[in-house]
Short mmCIF file of C-alpha atoms and ligand atoms in Angstrom, two decimals:
data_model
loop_
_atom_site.label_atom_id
_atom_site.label_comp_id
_atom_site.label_asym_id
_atom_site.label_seq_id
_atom_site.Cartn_x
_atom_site.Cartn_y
_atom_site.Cartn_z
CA UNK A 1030 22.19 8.82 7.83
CA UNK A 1031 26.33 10.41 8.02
CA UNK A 1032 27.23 7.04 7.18
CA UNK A 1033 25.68 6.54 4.50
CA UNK A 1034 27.70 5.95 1.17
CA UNK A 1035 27.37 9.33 -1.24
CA UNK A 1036 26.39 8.31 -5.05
CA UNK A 1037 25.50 5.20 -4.73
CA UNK A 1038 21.79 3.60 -4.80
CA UNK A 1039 20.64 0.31 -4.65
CA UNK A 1040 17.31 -0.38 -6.51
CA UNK A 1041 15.12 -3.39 -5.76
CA UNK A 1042 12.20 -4.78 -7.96
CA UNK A 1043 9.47 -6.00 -5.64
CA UNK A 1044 7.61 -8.82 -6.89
CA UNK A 1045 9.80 -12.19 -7.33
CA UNK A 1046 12.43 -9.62 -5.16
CA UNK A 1047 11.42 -8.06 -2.31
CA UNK A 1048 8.21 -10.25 -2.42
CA UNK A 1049 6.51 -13.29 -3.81
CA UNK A 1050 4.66 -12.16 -6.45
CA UNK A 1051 1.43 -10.34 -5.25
CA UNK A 1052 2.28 -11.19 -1.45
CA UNK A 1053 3.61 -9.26 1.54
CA UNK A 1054 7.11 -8.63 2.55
CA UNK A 1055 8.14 -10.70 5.18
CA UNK A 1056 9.13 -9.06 8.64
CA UNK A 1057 12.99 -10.34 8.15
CA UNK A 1058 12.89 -8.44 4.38
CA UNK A 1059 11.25 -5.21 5.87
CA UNK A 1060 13.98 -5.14 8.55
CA UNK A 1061 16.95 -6.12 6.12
CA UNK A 1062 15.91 -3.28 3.67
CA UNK A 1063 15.61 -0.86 6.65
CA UNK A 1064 19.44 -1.53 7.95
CA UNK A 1065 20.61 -1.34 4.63
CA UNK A 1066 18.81 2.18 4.10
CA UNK A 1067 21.21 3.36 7.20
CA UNK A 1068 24.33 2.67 4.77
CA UNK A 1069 23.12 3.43 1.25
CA UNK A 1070 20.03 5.31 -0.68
CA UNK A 1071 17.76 2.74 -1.33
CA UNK A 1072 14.98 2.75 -4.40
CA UNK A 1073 11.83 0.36 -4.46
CA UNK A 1074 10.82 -0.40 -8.36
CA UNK A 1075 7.84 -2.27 -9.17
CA UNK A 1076 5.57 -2.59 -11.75
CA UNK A 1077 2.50 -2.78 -9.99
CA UNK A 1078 0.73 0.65 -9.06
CA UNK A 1079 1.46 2.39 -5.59
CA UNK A 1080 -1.39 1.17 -3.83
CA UNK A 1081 -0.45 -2.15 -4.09
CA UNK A 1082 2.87 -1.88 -3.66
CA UNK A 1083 1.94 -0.29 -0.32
CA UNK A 1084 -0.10 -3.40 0.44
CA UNK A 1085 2.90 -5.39 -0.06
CA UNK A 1086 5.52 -3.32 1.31
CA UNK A 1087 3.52 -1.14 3.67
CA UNK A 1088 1.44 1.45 3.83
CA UNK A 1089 4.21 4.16 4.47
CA UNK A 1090 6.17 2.91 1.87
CA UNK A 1091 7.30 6.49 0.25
CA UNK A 1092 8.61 7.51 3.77
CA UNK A 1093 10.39 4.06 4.41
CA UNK A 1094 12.37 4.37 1.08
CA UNK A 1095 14.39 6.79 -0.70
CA UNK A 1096 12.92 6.24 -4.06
CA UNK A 1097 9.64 4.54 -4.90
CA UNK A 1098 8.94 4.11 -8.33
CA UNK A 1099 5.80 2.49 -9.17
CA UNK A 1100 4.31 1.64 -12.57
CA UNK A 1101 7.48 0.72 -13.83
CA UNK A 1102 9.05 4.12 -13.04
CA UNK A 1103 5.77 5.34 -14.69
CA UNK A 1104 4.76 7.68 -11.36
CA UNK A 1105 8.05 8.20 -8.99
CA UNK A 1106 8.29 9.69 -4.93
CA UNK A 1107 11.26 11.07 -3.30
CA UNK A 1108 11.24 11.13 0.20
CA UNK A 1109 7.93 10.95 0.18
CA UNK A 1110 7.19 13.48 -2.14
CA UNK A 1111 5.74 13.30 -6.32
CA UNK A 1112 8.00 14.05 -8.06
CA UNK A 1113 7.05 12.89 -11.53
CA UNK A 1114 4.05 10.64 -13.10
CA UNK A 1115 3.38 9.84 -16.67
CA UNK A 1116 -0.41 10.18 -18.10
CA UNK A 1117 -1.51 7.50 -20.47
CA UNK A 1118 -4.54 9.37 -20.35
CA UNK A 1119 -3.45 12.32 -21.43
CA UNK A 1120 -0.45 11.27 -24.18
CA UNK A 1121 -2.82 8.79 -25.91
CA UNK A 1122 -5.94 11.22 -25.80
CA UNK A 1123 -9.48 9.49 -24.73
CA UNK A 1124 -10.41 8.36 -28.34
CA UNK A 1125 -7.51 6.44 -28.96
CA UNK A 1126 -7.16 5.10 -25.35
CA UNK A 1127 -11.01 3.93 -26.32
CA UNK A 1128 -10.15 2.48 -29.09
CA UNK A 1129 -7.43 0.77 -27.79
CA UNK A 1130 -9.72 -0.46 -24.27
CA UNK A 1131 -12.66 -1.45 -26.72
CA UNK A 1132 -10.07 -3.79 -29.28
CA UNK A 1133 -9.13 -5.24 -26.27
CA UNK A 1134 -12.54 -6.52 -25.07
CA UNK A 1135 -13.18 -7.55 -28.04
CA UNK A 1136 -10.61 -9.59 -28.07
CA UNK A 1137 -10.91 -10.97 -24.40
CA UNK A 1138 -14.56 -12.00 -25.77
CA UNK A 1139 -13.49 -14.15 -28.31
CA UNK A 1140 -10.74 -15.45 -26.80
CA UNK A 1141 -11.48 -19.36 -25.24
CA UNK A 1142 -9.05 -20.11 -21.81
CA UNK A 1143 -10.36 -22.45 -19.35
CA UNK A 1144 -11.95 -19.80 -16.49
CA UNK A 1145 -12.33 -16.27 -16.85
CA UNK A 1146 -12.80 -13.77 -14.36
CA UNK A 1147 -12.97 -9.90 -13.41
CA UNK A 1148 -10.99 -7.01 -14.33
CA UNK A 1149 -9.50 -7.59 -17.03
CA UNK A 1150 -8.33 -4.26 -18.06
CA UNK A 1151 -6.72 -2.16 -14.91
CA UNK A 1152 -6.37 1.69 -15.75
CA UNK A 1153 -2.97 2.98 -14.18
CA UNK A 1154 -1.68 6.63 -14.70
CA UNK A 1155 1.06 5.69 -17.29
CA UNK A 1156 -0.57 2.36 -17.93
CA UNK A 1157 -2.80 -0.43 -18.63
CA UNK A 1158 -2.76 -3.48 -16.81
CA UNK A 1159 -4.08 -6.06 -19.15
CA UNK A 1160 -5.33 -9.59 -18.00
CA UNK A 1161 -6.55 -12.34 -19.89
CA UNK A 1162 -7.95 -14.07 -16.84
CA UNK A 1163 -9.23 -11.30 -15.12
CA UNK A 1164 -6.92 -9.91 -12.26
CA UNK A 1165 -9.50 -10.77 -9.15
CA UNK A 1166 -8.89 -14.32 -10.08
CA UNK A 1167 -7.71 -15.86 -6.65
CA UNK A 1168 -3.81 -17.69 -6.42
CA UNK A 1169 -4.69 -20.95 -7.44
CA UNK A 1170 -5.93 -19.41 -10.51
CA UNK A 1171 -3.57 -17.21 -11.02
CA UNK A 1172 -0.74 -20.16 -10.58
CA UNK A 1173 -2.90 -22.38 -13.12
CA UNK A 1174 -3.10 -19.92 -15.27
CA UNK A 1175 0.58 -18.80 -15.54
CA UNK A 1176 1.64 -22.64 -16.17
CA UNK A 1177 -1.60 -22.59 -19.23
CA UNK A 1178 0.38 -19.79 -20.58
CA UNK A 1179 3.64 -21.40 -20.45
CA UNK A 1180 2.40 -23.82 -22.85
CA UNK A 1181 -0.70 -21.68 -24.89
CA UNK A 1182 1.65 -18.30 -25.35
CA UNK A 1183 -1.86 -16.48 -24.66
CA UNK A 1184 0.06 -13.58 -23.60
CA UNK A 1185 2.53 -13.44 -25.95
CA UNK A 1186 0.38 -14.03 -28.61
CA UNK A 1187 -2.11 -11.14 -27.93
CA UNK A 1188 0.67 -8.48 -27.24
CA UNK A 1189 2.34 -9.28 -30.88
CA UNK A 1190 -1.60 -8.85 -32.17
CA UNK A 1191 -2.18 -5.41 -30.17
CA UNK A 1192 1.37 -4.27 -31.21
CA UNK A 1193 0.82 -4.54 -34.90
CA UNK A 1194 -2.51 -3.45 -34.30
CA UNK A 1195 -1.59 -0.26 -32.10
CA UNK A 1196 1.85 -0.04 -33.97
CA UNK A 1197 1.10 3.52 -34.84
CA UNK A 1198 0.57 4.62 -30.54
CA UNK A 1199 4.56 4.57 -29.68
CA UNK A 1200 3.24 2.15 -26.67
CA UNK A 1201 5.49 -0.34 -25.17
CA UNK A 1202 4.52 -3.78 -23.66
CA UNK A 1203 6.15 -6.02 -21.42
CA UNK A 1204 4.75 -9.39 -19.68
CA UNK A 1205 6.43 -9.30 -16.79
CA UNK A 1206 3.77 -10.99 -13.76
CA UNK A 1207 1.97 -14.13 -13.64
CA UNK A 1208 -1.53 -13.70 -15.29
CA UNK A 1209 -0.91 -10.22 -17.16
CA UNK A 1210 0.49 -7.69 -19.18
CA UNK A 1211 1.52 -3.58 -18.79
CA UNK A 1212 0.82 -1.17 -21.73
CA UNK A 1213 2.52 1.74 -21.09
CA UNK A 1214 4.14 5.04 -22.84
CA UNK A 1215 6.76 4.63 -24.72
CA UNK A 1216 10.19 5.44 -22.97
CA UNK A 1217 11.87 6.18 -27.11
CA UNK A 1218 9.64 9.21 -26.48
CA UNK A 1219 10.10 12.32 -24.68
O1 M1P B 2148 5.70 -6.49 -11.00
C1 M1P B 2148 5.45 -7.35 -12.07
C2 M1P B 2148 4.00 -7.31 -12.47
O2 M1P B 2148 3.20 -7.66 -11.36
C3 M1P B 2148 1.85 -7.77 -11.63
O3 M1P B 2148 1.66 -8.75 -12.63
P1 M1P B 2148 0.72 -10.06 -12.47
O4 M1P B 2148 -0.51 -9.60 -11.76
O5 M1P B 2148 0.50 -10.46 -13.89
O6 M1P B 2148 1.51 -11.07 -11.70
C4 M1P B 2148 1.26 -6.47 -12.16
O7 M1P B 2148 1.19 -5.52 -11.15
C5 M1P B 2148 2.10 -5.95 -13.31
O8 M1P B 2148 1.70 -4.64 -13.62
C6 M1P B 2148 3.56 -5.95 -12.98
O9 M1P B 2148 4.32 -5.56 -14.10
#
């Protein structure tokens, strides 16, 4: 690592970067990332939580990278090691989280797309991972559905509902995937 150039990092996002959305890294990607770790710090960021950013980039992921920051940054590893993670959980408190989780079925319930499927809400530390689809749909469905939403602004339509709704929890959402969208802790707070 003496070659390696002091203060400077480069940071990759992983799906749509490192990796199709949802898929593997290919072997050419895993070995590009691991010559260019031999000449400058190198960060992973992704907004997907650890355990699937292992399946996509490996399982020893937090030893093959500098940095790994998954939930958007939400939990973070150096060298391999914690060192910080964000609580939904705990800054939201379990009434409002359950209000929150309950609004949102609600709404999933009355809400008419073409096919539904499973899991619609994921629990994360720092966030929720919200689907309208469901997120064990399989690819197909997940492709058809991103194009529906192109043209039906499901996504964008429920996140300016929940944030008017919610406007009081300091929460921050972002569509940033195919079929869903993160909740998370507000980064204007502390
Ligand atoms: O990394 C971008 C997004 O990837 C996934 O989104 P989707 O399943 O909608 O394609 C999720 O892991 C999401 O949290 C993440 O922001």
């Amino acid at each position: 690592m003496a070659l390696r150039k002091p203060g400077l990092i480069a940071l990759f996002d992983v799906d749509g970067t490192l990796t199709a959305p949802r898929k593997g890294a290919t072997p050419q990607m895993l070995e590009f990332m691991k010559e260019l770790r031999k000449v400058v710090t190198v960060g992973v960021v992704g907004g997907s939580d650890l355990s699937k950013i292992s399946e996509q980039l490996g399982r020893t992921v937090i030893d093959d990278y500098d940095y790994v920051f998954s939930e958007n940054g939400l939990v973070a590893h150096q060298d391999g090691k914690l060192i910080g993670m964000q609580s939904l959980k705990l800054f939201l408190g379990e009434e409002k989280l359950k209000e929150f989780i309950n609004f949102t079925l609600h709404y999933f319930a009355d809400l008419d797309i073409p096919i539904k499927r499973g899991t619609f809400i994921e629990f994360r530390n720092g966030m929720l991972n919200v689907s309208p689809i469901g997120r064990n749909c399989s690819q197909e469905e997940r492709d058809e559905f991103e194009k529906y939403d192109k043209v039906h602004n499901i996504r964008p339509k429920m996140v300016s509902v929940l944030r008017e709704k919610f406007a009081h929890l300091n929460l921050t959402f972002s569509i940033g995937g195919q079929i869903s969208f993160d909740v998370s802790i507000s980064s204007r707070l502390g």
